[in-house]
Amino acid sequence: MAAALAAGVSACAAEAGPPTLTWYINPDAGGQARLAQTCTEQANGAYKIETVLLPRDASSQREQLARRLAAKDSSIDLMSLDPPFIPELAEPGFLAPMPDDVAKKTTEGVVQGAIDGASWNGELVTVPFWANTQLLWYRKSVAEAAGLDMSKPVTWQQLIDAAQSQDKLLAVQGQKDESLTVWINALVSSAGGQIITNPEAPAQDIKLGLESEAGRQAAQIIGEIGNSGVGGPGLPTEDEPTSLTIFQGEDGSFMVNWPFVWSSTVTAVEDGSVDKAVLDDFGWTTYPLTAEGGEVTPPYGGINIGVGAFSDHPDLAYQAAECIVTPEHQAEYFVSDGNPAAASQAYEDPKVQEAYPMYDVIRESLDKAVPRPQTPFYNEVTSGLQEKWFPPASVNPDTTPEESTQFITAVLRGERLL
Amino acid sequence: MTTSVTPPVAEERAAPGRARARRSDRARQEARLGWWLAGPAFVVMLAVTLYPILQAMYDSLFRYRLTAPEERQFIGLSNYGVVLVDPIFWRDLWVTVLITIITVVIELVLGFALAMVMHRAIRGLRGALRTAILVPYGIITVVSAFAWFYAFDITSGYVNHWFDWVPGISENLNWFASQGTSLFVIIASEVWKTTPFISLLLLAGLAQVPGDMEEAAKVDGATPWQVLWRVILPNMKAAIMVAVLFRALDAFRIFDNVFIMTNGANGTEVLSLLAYRTSIGRLEIGLGSAVSVLLFLCVILICFAAIKLFKVDLTSARGE
């Protein structure tokens, strides 16, 4: 009897402890789990954060979160969200409304691209956490030999010509996945166009902007890289890590990729798997132009923190989100995991500047970065693009923009499978 | 069967009518016992199989997207109309059928050869041989898919290095960049993985071929080829049918290998991947259910075709 009572009392004591907030995180180098621990300690018993790992790729993360939220899963208190998928979750009310004071505090000194990516319908629906962008990485020796002046923005055509003249490979992500859409979006934007001209419209009314000079120029570049052989035989299966491997190799010349490539290569040099001379030969600048006179429009990525609409503790979850995204924590996370901060202030941290000598180019890039189309039907748009703009060698400026427009429009109207 | 082995009792000889009645009583009791024994399993089967099928059929009548629950709308058979006129569905069906036919034919031939080896192996070697042959089947499909993917991948793979002396293979061959080479790797991995299964089923069939019939055929002067075609294969018909049916169904539902190696790129998408991408990827429950129901109908069709083609009555084994 006494034992049963004691067990009951201890059970009550366990329940009476601080509420546990579950944070669904994307895989990283352990930085988010460390931040969860830090914020748990700083909460002084107000809450406890536990992390749950989501799948590796962004679309699988979206699938899992969308399924759980559609089933009104109350276990989702916090979630790390890729920006393109935010409208799809915001539109049906799967994200808890953000208190005004939280919105104000978490956007002070944050780069505009990150605020845009965290919003839907003009309203902040998630908290900006880290903001990623792609840079143009180059091998100084190759650029010099090819006579390219990398202090000024260069065009894709210049890169193709330079790589070909030196008999080297241009490292881009030609695989049939999200990275292909990232590439297409950056190319179209730089030429002054948009993949979707009215992203907030309902599915039936969405208009694509690919049948334009910008769409044609984008298709021209992808088709040329696919057909000329400058992308290498691995182009149709090339993702970000594969691009880095090519860039680090003997045939490396130019590469568009996220800043993680720097910390990866530094680690590889420390491990002895990459020669120090390769790292010393690394150069970086802002993303290439689609054509001369175009805009610098680097791809925008990153992760925002959303609070689940069915959470039992939305207020505490927003408190926790505020703690996670302080500029100090963003700087710490940038250094440990290689993911750039959304807060400008984080770039002033000496540790950030020491770990990422290209910090200034990253910040500049983030200011100019253009997000992928923000629409609740983003999945249809990106999958449709991947269907028609793949493999790169099949992309034709005269037919691909038109075919993809017709296909995606039909899918959005429910008339076609995807 | 029971009647032939049960010795007739005196009353049966005296009054056959009453004996029949007693036998049917017993048969009824046996049937009742059968229902009691199989009943729980039957209920479980209904719960885990029939319910999801009926739910999918019901869902397929709606335009229903998981992230827009308010917009759910009954549209009758429209989803089937969209699926059945779409070239993507027919392309995927064709790829699925192609993979099914090629893998089943290769596996049947290879599996039979392996079964013969296992059957004829000297007693001391049989255990080790069966274990060795079964190893690929024991590996989880996703793991084997990754192993094959990394072996053939242009960046990390070793196949191009090892086999660059073969015409058509070079350091620059990207196996997963075109339909033909992608399907080759997918089919090869499928064959490697599941041939042991088919050979095990065929081995069981081989063991049932009466030895005296083979002896008699040899005494009559039949060549080994004639013994195979006239004696062994006809006596294994039921085992071959079971092997073909199981493998055909399995191959038709192929998912893991394609998902890991190409994720459907280069025209290698199969029907189960289409159903997955529509239901889970696009969260289009209605359209995805329609694809799933059509996949289910194809599976039923394969079952009927196999049973009709082989003209085997599996219940005859029970003497009914």
Short mmCIF file of N, CA and C in Angstrom, two decimals, chain A residues 67-154:
data_model
loop_
_atom_site.label_atom_id
_atom_site.label_comp_id
_atom_site.label_asym_id
_atom_site.label_seq_id
_atom_site.Cartn_x
_atom_site.Cartn_y
_atom_site.Cartn_z
N ARG A 67 1.79 15.83 -42.52
CA ARG A 67 0.92 14.71 -42.13
C ARG A 67 0.55 14.80 -40.66
N ARG A 68 1.55 15.09 -39.82
CA ARG A 68 1.29 15.16 -38.39
C ARG A 68 0.35 16.33 -38.07
N LEU A 69 0.61 17.47 -38.70
CA LEU A 69 -0.23 18.65 -38.42
C LEU A 69 -1.65 18.45 -38.93
N ALA A 70 -1.78 17.77 -40.08
CA ALA A 70 -3.13 17.51 -40.60
C ALA A 70 -3.89 16.61 -39.63
N ALA A 71 -3.16 15.78 -38.87
CA ALA A 71 -3.80 14.91 -37.89
C ALA A 71 -3.89 15.60 -36.52
N LYS A 72 -3.64 16.91 -36.50
CA LYS A 72 -3.72 17.73 -35.28
C LYS A 72 -2.82 17.19 -34.16
N ASP A 73 -1.60 16.86 -34.52
CA ASP A 73 -0.64 16.29 -33.56
C ASP A 73 -0.20 17.36 -32.56
N SER A 74 -0.56 17.15 -31.29
CA SER A 74 -0.22 18.16 -30.28
C SER A 74 1.23 18.03 -29.81
N SER A 75 1.92 17.01 -30.27
CA SER A 75 3.32 16.85 -29.83
C SER A 75 4.25 17.83 -30.54
N ILE A 76 3.75 18.48 -31.61
CA ILE A 76 4.62 19.43 -32.31
C ILE A 76 4.49 20.80 -31.64
N ASP A 77 5.48 21.15 -30.81
CA ASP A 77 5.48 22.48 -30.20
C ASP A 77 6.30 23.43 -31.08
N LEU A 78 7.50 22.99 -31.41
CA LEU A 78 8.37 23.81 -32.26
C LEU A 78 8.81 22.96 -33.45
N MET A 79 9.04 23.62 -34.56
CA MET A 79 9.54 22.86 -35.72
C MET A 79 10.46 23.73 -36.57
N SER A 80 11.50 23.10 -37.07
CA SER A 80 12.43 23.78 -37.98
C SER A 80 11.87 23.64 -39.39
N LEU A 81 11.57 24.78 -40.02
CA LEU A 81 10.87 24.74 -41.30
C LEU A 81 11.69 25.36 -42.42
N ASP A 82 11.71 24.69 -43.55
CA ASP A 82 12.33 25.24 -44.75
C ASP A 82 11.39 26.32 -45.31
N PRO A 83 11.89 27.50 -45.67
CA PRO A 83 10.98 28.59 -46.07
C PRO A 83 9.96 28.26 -47.17
N PRO A 84 10.32 27.52 -48.26
CA PRO A 84 9.31 27.34 -49.31
C PRO A 84 8.05 26.60 -48.86
N PHE A 85 8.17 25.85 -47.76
CA PHE A 85 7.01 25.04 -47.35
C PHE A 85 6.14 25.75 -46.32
N ILE A 86 6.53 26.97 -45.93
CA ILE A 86 5.79 27.66 -44.88
C ILE A 86 4.35 28.03 -45.32
N PRO A 87 4.15 28.59 -46.54
CA PRO A 87 2.77 28.94 -46.92
C PRO A 87 1.81 27.74 -46.87
N GLU A 88 2.32 26.57 -47.26
CA GLU A 88 1.44 25.38 -47.28
C GLU A 88 0.95 25.04 -45.88
N LEU A 89 1.78 25.28 -44.87
CA LEU A 89 1.38 24.98 -43.49
C LEU A 89 0.63 26.15 -42.87
N ALA A 90 0.93 27.37 -43.32
CA ALA A 90 0.28 28.55 -42.75
C ALA A 90 -1.18 28.66 -43.24
N GLU A 91 -1.38 28.35 -44.51
CA GLU A 91 -2.70 28.55 -45.14
C GLU A 91 -3.83 27.79 -44.43
N PRO A 92 -3.66 26.49 -44.12
CA PRO A 92 -4.75 25.79 -43.42
C PRO A 92 -4.76 26.03 -41.91
N GLY A 93 -3.90 26.93 -41.40
CA GLY A 93 -3.90 27.25 -39.97
C GLY A 93 -3.15 26.23 -39.13
N PHE A 94 -2.10 25.63 -39.68
CA PHE A 94 -1.32 24.64 -38.93
C PHE A 94 -0.26 25.30 -38.04
N LEU A 95 -0.08 26.64 -38.21
CA LEU A 95 0.92 27.34 -37.39
C LEU A 95 0.20 28.24 -36.39
N ALA A 96 0.67 28.21 -35.13
CA ALA A 96 0.03 29.03 -34.10
C ALA A 96 0.31 30.51 -34.37
N PRO A 97 -0.70 31.39 -34.19
CA PRO A 97 -0.47 32.82 -34.46
C PRO A 97 0.66 33.36 -33.57
N MET A 98 1.47 34.25 -34.16
CA MET A 98 2.62 34.76 -33.41
C MET A 98 2.25 36.04 -32.66
N PRO A 99 2.54 36.09 -31.35
CA PRO A 99 2.27 37.33 -30.60
C PRO A 99 3.09 38.49 -31.18
N ASP A 100 2.52 39.68 -31.16
CA ASP A 100 3.18 40.85 -31.76
C ASP A 100 4.55 41.12 -31.17
N ASP A 101 4.65 40.97 -29.82
CA ASP A 101 5.94 41.28 -29.20
C ASP A 101 7.03 40.30 -29.65
N VAL A 102 6.64 39.04 -29.87
CA VAL A 102 7.62 38.05 -30.34
C VAL A 102 8.06 38.43 -31.76
N ALA A 103 7.08 38.80 -32.60
CA ALA A 103 7.39 39.18 -33.98
C ALA A 103 8.37 40.36 -33.99
N LYS A 104 8.12 41.31 -33.11
CA LYS A 104 8.97 42.51 -33.09
C LYS A 104 10.39 42.15 -32.66
N LYS A 105 10.48 41.39 -31.55
CA LYS A 105 11.80 41.07 -31.00
C LYS A 105 12.63 40.20 -31.94
N THR A 106 11.98 39.26 -32.61
CA THR A 106 12.76 38.28 -33.39
C THR A 106 13.09 38.77 -34.80
N THR A 107 12.63 39.98 -35.16
CA THR A 107 12.96 40.47 -36.50
C THR A 107 13.86 41.71 -36.46
N GLU A 108 14.21 42.15 -35.24
CA GLU A 108 15.09 43.30 -35.13
C GLU A 108 16.48 42.96 -35.66
N GLY A 109 16.95 43.71 -36.63
CA GLY A 109 18.29 43.48 -37.18
C GLY A 109 18.41 42.22 -38.00
N VAL A 110 17.28 41.69 -38.47
CA VAL A 110 17.32 40.47 -39.28
C VAL A 110 17.30 40.85 -40.76
N VAL A 111 18.09 40.13 -41.57
CA VAL A 111 18.15 40.47 -43.00
C VAL A 111 16.76 40.34 -43.64
N GLN A 112 16.47 41.21 -44.61
CA GLN A 112 15.12 41.28 -45.17
C GLN A 112 14.69 39.95 -45.81
N GLY A 113 15.65 39.29 -46.50
CA GLY A 113 15.31 38.03 -47.15
C GLY A 113 14.75 37.01 -46.16
N ALA A 114 15.32 36.99 -44.95
CA ALA A 114 14.88 36.04 -43.93
C ALA A 114 13.48 36.39 -43.43
N ILE A 115 13.19 37.71 -43.30
CA ILE A 115 11.86 38.13 -42.85
C ILE A 115 10.83 37.76 -43.91
N ASP A 116 11.17 38.02 -45.19
CA ASP A 116 10.24 37.68 -46.29
C ASP A 116 9.96 36.18 -46.30
N GLY A 117 11.04 35.40 -46.12
CA GLY A 117 10.89 33.94 -46.16
C GLY A 117 10.10 33.40 -45.00
N ALA A 118 10.03 34.14 -43.89
CA ALA A 118 9.32 33.67 -42.70
C ALA A 118 7.86 34.13 -42.69
N SER A 119 7.47 34.87 -43.74
CA SER A 119 6.12 35.46 -43.76
C SER A 119 5.22 34.78 -44.79
N TRP A 120 3.92 34.96 -44.60
CA TRP A 120 2.94 34.52 -45.59
C TRP A 120 1.79 35.51 -45.58
N ASN A 121 1.39 35.94 -46.75
CA ASN A 121 0.32 36.93 -46.88
C ASN A 121 0.64 38.21 -46.13
N GLY A 122 1.92 38.60 -46.16
CA GLY A 122 2.32 39.84 -45.52
C GLY A 122 2.40 39.79 -44.00
N GLU A 123 2.29 38.61 -43.43
CA GLU A 123 2.30 38.50 -41.98
C GLU A 123 3.38 37.51 -41.55
N LEU A 124 4.10 37.86 -40.48
CA LEU A 124 5.16 36.97 -40.00
C LEU A 124 4.50 35.75 -39.34
N VAL A 125 4.76 34.57 -39.87
CA VAL A 125 4.12 33.37 -39.31
C VAL A 125 5.13 32.42 -38.67
N THR A 126 6.42 32.66 -38.92
CA THR A 126 7.47 31.85 -38.28
C THR A 126 8.60 32.78 -37.84
N VAL A 127 9.46 32.25 -36.98
CA VAL A 127 10.55 33.06 -36.45
C VAL A 127 11.82 32.78 -37.26
N PRO A 128 12.44 33.82 -37.85
CA PRO A 128 13.68 33.57 -38.62
C PRO A 128 14.78 33.03 -37.71
N PHE A 129 15.43 31.96 -38.13
CA PHE A 129 16.47 31.34 -37.31
C PHE A 129 17.82 31.45 -38.02
N TRP A 130 18.00 30.67 -39.07
CA TRP A 130 19.21 30.90 -39.86
C TRP A 130 18.84 31.05 -41.32
N ALA A 131 19.66 31.81 -42.03
CA ALA A 131 19.31 32.17 -43.41
C ALA A 131 20.47 31.79 -44.31
N ASN A 132 20.19 30.93 -45.23
CA ASN A 132 21.26 30.43 -46.07
C ASN A 132 21.25 31.09 -47.44
N THR A 133 22.40 31.10 -48.06
CA THR A 133 22.48 31.62 -49.42
C THR A 133 23.64 30.95 -50.14
N GLN A 134 23.56 30.90 -51.44
CA GLN A 134 24.64 30.29 -52.21
C GLN A 134 25.63 31.35 -52.67
N LEU A 135 26.89 30.96 -52.72
CA LEU A 135 27.94 31.83 -53.24
C LEU A 135 28.50 31.18 -54.50
N LEU A 136 29.26 31.98 -55.25
CA LEU A 136 30.03 31.41 -56.35
C LEU A 136 31.43 31.13 -55.80
N TRP A 137 31.78 29.87 -55.77
CA TRP A 137 33.11 29.46 -55.28
C TRP A 137 33.98 29.23 -56.51
N TYR A 138 35.22 29.64 -56.44
CA TYR A 138 36.10 29.43 -57.59
C TYR A 138 37.50 29.05 -57.16
N ARG A 139 38.18 28.35 -58.05
CA ARG A 139 39.60 28.04 -57.80
C ARG A 139 40.39 29.21 -58.37
N LYS A 140 41.10 29.90 -57.46
CA LYS A 140 41.81 31.12 -57.89
C LYS A 140 42.72 30.85 -59.08
N SER A 141 43.39 29.69 -59.05
CA SER A 141 44.35 29.37 -60.12
C SER A 141 43.64 29.27 -61.48
N VAL A 142 42.44 28.65 -61.48
CA VAL A 142 41.72 28.48 -62.75
C VAL A 142 41.21 29.82 -63.25
N ALA A 143 40.61 30.61 -62.35
CA ALA A 143 40.08 31.91 -62.75
C ALA A 143 41.19 32.79 -63.31
N GLU A 144 42.35 32.73 -62.67
CA GLU A 144 43.49 33.54 -63.11
C GLU A 144 43.96 33.07 -64.49
N ALA A 145 44.09 31.75 -64.63
CA ALA A 145 44.55 31.20 -65.92
C ALA A 145 43.58 31.55 -67.04
N ALA A 146 42.28 31.59 -66.68
CA ALA A 146 41.28 31.90 -67.71
C ALA A 146 41.13 33.40 -67.93
N GLY A 147 41.80 34.19 -67.12
CA GLY A 147 41.76 35.64 -67.27
C GLY A 147 40.47 36.28 -66.82
N LEU A 148 39.80 35.65 -65.83
CA LEU A 148 38.52 36.21 -65.34
C LEU A 148 38.78 37.17 -64.17
N ASP A 149 38.14 38.31 -64.22
CA ASP A 149 38.25 39.25 -63.11
C ASP A 149 37.11 38.96 -62.13
N MET A 150 37.46 38.29 -61.02
CA MET A 150 36.41 37.85 -60.09
C MET A 150 36.01 38.95 -59.10
N SER A 151 36.62 40.11 -59.21
CA SER A 151 36.23 41.20 -58.30
C SER A 151 34.92 41.84 -58.75
N LYS A 152 34.52 41.54 -59.99
CA LYS A 152 33.24 42.06 -60.49
C LYS A 152 32.29 40.88 -60.71
N PRO A 153 30.97 41.13 -60.70
CA PRO A 153 30.05 40.02 -60.97
C PRO A 153 30.32 39.40 -62.35
N VAL A 154 30.34 38.08 -62.41
CA VAL A 154 30.59 37.38 -63.67
C VAL A 154 29.29 36.70 -64.14
#
